[in-house]
Short mmCIF file of C-alpha atoms and ligand atoms in Angstrom, two decimals:
data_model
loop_
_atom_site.label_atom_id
_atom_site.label_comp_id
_atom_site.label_asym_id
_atom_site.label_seq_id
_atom_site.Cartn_x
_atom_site.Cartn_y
_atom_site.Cartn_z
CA UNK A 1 17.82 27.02 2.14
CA UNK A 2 17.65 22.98 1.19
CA UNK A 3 18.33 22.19 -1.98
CA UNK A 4 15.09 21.12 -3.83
CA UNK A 5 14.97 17.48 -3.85
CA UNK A 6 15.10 15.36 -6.85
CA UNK A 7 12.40 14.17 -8.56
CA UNK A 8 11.39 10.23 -9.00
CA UNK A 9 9.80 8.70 -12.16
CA UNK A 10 6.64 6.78 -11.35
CA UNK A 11 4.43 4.61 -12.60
CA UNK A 12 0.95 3.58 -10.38
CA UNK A 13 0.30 0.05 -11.67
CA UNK A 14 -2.76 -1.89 -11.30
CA UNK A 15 -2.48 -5.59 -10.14
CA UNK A 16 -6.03 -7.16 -10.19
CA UNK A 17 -9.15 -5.90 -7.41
CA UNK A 18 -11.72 -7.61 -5.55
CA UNK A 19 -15.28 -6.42 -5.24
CA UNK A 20 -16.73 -4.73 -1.70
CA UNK A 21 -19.26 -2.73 -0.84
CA UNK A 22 -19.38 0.82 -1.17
CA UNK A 23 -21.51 1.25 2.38
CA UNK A 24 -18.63 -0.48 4.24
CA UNK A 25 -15.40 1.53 2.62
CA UNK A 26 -17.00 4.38 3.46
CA UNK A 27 -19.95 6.01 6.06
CA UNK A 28 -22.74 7.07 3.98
CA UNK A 29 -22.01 5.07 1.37
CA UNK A 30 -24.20 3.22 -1.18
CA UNK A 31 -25.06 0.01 -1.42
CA UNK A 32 -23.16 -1.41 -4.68
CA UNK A 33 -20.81 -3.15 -5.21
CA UNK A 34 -17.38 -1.41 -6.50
CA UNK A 35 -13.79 -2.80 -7.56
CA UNK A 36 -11.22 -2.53 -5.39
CA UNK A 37 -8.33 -2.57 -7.26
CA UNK A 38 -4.88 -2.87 -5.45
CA UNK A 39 -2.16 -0.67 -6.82
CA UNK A 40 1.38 -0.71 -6.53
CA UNK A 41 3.95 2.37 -7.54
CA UNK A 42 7.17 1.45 -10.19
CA UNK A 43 9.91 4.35 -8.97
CA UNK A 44 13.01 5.84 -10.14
CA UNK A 45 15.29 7.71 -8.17
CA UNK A 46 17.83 9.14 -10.52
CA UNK A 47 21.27 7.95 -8.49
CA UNK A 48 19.45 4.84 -6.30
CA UNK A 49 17.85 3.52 -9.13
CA UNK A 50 14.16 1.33 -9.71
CA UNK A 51 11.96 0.76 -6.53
CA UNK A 52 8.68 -0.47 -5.44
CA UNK A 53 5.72 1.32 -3.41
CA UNK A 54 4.15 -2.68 -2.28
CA UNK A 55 3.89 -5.10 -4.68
CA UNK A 56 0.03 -5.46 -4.76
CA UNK A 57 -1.83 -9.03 -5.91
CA UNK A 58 -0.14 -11.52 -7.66
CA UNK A 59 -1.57 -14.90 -9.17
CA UNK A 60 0.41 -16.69 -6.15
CA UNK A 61 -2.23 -15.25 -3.96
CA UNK A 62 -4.90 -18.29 -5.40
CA UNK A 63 -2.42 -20.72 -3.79
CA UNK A 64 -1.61 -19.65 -0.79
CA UNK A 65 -5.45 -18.99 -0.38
CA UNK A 66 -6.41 -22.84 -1.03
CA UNK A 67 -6.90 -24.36 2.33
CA UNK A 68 -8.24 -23.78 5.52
CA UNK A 69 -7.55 -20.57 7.00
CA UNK A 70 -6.55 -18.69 4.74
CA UNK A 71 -9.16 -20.05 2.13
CA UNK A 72 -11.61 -17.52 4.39
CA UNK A 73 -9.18 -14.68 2.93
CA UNK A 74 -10.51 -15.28 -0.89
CA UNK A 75 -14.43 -16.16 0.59
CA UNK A 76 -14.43 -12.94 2.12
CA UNK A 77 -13.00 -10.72 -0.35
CA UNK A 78 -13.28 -12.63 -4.23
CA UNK A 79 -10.39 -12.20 -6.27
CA UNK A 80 -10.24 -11.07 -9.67
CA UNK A 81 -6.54 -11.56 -10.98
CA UNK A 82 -4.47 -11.73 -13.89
CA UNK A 83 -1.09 -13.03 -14.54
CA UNK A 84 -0.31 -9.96 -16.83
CA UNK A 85 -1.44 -7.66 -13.56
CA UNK A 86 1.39 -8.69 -11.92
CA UNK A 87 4.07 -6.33 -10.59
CA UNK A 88 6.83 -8.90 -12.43
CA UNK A 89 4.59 -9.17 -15.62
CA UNK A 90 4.53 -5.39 -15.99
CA UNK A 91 8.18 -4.79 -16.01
CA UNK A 92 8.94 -5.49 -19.59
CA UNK A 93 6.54 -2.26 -20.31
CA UNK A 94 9.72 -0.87 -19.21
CA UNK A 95 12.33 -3.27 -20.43
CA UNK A 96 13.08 -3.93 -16.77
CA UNK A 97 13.88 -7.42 -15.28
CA UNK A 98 12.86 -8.41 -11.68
CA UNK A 99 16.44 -8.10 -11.01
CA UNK A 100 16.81 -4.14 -11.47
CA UNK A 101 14.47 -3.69 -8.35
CA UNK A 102 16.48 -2.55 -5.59
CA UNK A 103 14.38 -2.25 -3.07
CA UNK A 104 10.89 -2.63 -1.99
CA UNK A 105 8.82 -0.28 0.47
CA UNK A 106 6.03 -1.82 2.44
CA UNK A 107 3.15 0.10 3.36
CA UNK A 108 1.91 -3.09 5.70
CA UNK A 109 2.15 -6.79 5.35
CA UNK A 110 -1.71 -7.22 4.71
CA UNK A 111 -1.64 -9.82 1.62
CA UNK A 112 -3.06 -8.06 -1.01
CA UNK A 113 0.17 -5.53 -0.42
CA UNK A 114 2.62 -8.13 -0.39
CA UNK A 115 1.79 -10.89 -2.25
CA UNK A 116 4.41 -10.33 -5.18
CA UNK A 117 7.24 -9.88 -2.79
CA UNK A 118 8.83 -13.19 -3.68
CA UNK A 119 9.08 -11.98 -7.62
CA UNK A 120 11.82 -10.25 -6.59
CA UNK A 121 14.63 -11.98 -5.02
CA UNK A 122 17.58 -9.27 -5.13
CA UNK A 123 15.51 -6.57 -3.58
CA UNK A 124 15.98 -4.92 -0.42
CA UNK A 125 12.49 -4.35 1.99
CA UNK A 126 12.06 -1.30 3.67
CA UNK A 127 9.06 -1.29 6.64
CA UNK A 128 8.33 -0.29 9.67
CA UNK A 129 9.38 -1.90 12.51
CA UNK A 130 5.79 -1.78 14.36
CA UNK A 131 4.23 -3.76 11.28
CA UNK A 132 6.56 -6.62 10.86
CA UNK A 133 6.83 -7.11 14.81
CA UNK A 134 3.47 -7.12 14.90
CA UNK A 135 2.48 -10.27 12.44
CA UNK A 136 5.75 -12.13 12.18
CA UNK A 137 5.58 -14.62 14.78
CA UNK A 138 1.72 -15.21 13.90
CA UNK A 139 0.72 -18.25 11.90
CA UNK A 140 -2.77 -19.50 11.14
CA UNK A 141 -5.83 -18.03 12.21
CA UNK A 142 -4.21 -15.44 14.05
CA UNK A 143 -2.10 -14.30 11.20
CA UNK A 144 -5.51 -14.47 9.01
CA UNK A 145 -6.97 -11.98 11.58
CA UNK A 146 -4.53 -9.71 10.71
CA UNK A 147 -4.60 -10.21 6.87
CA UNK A 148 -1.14 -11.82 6.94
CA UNK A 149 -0.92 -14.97 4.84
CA UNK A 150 2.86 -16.28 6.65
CA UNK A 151 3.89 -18.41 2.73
CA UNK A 152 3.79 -14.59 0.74
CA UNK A 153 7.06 -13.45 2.75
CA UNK A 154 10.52 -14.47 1.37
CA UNK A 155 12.03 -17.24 3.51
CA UNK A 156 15.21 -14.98 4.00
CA UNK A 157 12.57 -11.83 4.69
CA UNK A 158 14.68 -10.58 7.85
CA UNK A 159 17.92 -10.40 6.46
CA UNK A 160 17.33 -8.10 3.50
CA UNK A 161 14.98 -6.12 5.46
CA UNK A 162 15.57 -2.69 6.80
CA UNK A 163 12.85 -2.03 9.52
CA UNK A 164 12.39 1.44 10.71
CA UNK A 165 12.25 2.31 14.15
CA UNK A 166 9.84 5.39 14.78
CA UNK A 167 10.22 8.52 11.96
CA UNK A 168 12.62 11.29 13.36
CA UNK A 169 13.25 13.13 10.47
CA UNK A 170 11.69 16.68 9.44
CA UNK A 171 8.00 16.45 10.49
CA UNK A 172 5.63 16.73 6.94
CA UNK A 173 2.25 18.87 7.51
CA UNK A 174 -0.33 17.64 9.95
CA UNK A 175 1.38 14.15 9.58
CA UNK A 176 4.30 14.31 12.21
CA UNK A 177 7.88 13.22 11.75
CA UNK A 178 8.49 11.84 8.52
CA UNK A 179 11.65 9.34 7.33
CA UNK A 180 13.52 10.56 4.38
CA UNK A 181 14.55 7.06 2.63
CA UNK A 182 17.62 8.51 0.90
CA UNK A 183 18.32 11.89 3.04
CA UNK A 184 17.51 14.49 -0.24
CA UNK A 185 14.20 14.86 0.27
CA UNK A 186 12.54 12.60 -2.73
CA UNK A 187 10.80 9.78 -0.99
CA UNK A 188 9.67 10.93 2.46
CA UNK A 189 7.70 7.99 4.80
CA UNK A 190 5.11 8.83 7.03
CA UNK A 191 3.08 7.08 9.88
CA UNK A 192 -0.48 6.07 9.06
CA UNK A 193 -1.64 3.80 12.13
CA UNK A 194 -4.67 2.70 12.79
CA UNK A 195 -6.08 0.01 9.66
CA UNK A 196 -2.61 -1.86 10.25
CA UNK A 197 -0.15 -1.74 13.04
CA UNK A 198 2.68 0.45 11.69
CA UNK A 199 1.46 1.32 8.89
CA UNK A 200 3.23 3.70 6.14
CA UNK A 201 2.76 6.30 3.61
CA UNK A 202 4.99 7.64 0.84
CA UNK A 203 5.23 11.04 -0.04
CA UNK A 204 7.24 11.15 -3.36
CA UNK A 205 8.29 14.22 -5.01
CA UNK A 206 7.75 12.92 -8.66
CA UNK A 207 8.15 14.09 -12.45
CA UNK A 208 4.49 14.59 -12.13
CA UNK A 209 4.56 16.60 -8.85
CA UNK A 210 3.74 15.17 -5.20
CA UNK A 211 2.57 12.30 -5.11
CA UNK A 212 0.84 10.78 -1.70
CA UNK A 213 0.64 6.80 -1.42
CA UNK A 214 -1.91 6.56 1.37
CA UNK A 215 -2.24 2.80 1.70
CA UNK A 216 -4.73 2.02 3.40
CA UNK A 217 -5.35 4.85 5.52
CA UNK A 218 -8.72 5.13 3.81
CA UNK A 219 -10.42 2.98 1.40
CA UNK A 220 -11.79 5.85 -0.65
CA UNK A 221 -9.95 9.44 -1.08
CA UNK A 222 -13.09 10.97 -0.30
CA UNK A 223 -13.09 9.74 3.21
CA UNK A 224 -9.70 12.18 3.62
CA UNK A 225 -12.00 15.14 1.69
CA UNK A 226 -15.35 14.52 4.02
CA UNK A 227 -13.49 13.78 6.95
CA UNK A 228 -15.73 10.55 6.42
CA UNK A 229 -14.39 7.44 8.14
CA UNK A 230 -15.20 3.24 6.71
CA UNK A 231 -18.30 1.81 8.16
CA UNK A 232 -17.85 0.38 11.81
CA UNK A 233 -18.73 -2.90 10.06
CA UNK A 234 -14.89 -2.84 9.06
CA UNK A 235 -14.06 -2.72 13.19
CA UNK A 236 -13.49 -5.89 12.98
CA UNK A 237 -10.61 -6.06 10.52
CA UNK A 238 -8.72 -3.21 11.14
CA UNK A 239 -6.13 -2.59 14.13
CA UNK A 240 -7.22 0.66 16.03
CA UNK A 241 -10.63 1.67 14.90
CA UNK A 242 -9.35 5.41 16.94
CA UNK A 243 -6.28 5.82 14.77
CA UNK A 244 -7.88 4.98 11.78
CA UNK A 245 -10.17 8.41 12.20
CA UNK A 246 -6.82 9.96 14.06
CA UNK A 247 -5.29 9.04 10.82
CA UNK A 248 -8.26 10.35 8.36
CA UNK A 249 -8.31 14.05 10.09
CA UNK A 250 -4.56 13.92 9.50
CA UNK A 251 -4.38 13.19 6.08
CA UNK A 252 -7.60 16.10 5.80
CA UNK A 253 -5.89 18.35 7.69
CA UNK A 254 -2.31 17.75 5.32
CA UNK A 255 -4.53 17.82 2.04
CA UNK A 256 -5.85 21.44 3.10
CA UNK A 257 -2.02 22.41 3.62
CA UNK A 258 -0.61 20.96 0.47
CA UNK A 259 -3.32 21.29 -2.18
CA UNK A 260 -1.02 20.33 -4.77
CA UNK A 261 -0.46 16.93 -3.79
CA UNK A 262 -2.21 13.96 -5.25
CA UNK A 263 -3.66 11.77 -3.08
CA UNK A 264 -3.52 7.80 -3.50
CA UNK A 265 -5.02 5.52 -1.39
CA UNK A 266 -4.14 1.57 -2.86
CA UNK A 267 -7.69 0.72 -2.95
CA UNK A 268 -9.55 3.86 -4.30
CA UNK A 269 -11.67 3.86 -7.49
CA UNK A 270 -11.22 7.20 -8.53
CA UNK A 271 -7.65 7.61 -7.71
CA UNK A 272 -7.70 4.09 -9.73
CA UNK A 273 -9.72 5.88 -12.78
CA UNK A 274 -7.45 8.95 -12.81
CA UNK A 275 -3.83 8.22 -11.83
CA UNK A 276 -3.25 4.29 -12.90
CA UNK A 277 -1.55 3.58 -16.02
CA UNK A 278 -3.86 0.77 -17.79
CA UNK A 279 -1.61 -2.43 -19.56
CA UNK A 280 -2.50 -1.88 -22.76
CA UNK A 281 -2.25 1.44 -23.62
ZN1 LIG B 301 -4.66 -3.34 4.46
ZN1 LIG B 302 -5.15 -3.22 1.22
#
């Protein structure tokens, strides 16, 4: 019998939102406007030390958003952001300094995942191999069409990168084969395709049970409950509008099978209203 793996401390941080509407995150829904906050996950493994589930918004995202492309990034979704949001500003909550970061998991290299990437200088990335082939030779509009604003990687990206070719490891529920970062079991990667070539989940076996980081799978965790796909209004921006609902019935069919684990999409309001840890506290 395996051992049972170790558990990770975490810590789901929020790092600023911008407002869409409920009707296209979700079929069905209404039509308000909700915040969609972007959250990020503060880790510790107990021998590999502090790590990073994305990095979320960060105030550089107003610069590189100034002029013409990427300027259409901040018309279409309005920013609301803090310099105390930050992934880098939140560390001292935890007497941490950017330095102590090892490394940093990537769900997808859509800019309001990435944009705090360059806070941390000594930290390893760890992505898919699918996601980063698939934007890092674009610049311009055709990196805009894919969310990717080129200035938020670090200049020396590929060489403290570890990109993963396709998960081999032992397969998680409904989800296929997973990648098990550190081999005991703690932080197990998944395959979410569809809203972003490549794209990545974390299961995390954490002090406060299991933990799924569904990115961006779905906008809202009810569209994993109701089987409930976005609006085909979002066709347009996502990658494979069949793997996205491929991707939904998976993550249904792997929340029936493991009822105790907590479900986190980055974007969600009510995962956001139950499982984020607010800044002042
Ligand atoms: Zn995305
Ligand atoms: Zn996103």
């Amino acid at each position: 019998m395996n051992p049972l793996p170790p558990t990770v401390q975490c810590h789901i941080l929020d790092t600023g939102y911008c407002l869409a509407w409920e009707h296209h995150l979700i079929q069905g829904g209404q039509r308000r406007q909700v915040a969609c906050h972007s959250v990020a996950a503060l880790l510790c493994h107990p021998r590999h030390g502090w790590l990073l589930w994305d990095t979320g918004y960060a105030p550089r995202m107003l610069d590189v958003t100034q002029h013409f492309p990427f300027s259409l990034y901040r018309r279409a979704t309005p920013l609301h952001l803090d310099p105390a949001l930050s992934v880098v500003a939140q560390l001292d909550r935890w007497q941490l300094q950017p330095g102590d970061i090892q490394h940093i998991m990537i769900s997808h290299f859509h800019a309001d995942h990435i944009a705090g990437l360059r806070d941390f200088p000594e930290a390893t990335f760890i992505a898919s191999e699918a996601a980063y082939t698939h934007v890092a030779a674009r610049r311009g509009l055709r990196a805009l069409r894919r969310a990717f604003i080129p200035a938020l990687l670090p200049d020396n990206f590929t060489s403290r990168a570890t990109l993963l070719p396709p998960f081999r490891d032992q397969p998680l529920p409904a989800l296929g084969a997973a990648h098990d970062l550190f081999g005991d079991g703690s932080l197990l990667l998944a395959a979410l395709p569809g809203h972003a070539h490549g794209q990545i989940g974390l299961l995390a076996h954490t002090e406060r049970g299991r933990i799924l980081f569904a990115a961006d799978g779905c906008w809202l965790r009810r569209s994993i409950y109701e089987r409930r796909p976005p609006s085909h209004l979002t066709n347009l921006v996502v990658d494979d509008t069949r793997a996205v609902r491929t991707t939904i019935n998976r993550l249904h069919d792997f929340a029936k099978a493991c009822s105790d684990v907590i479900i986190v999409p980055s974007h969600c309001p009510d995962a956001f209203a139950q499982e984020v840890e607010a800044v002042h506290d």
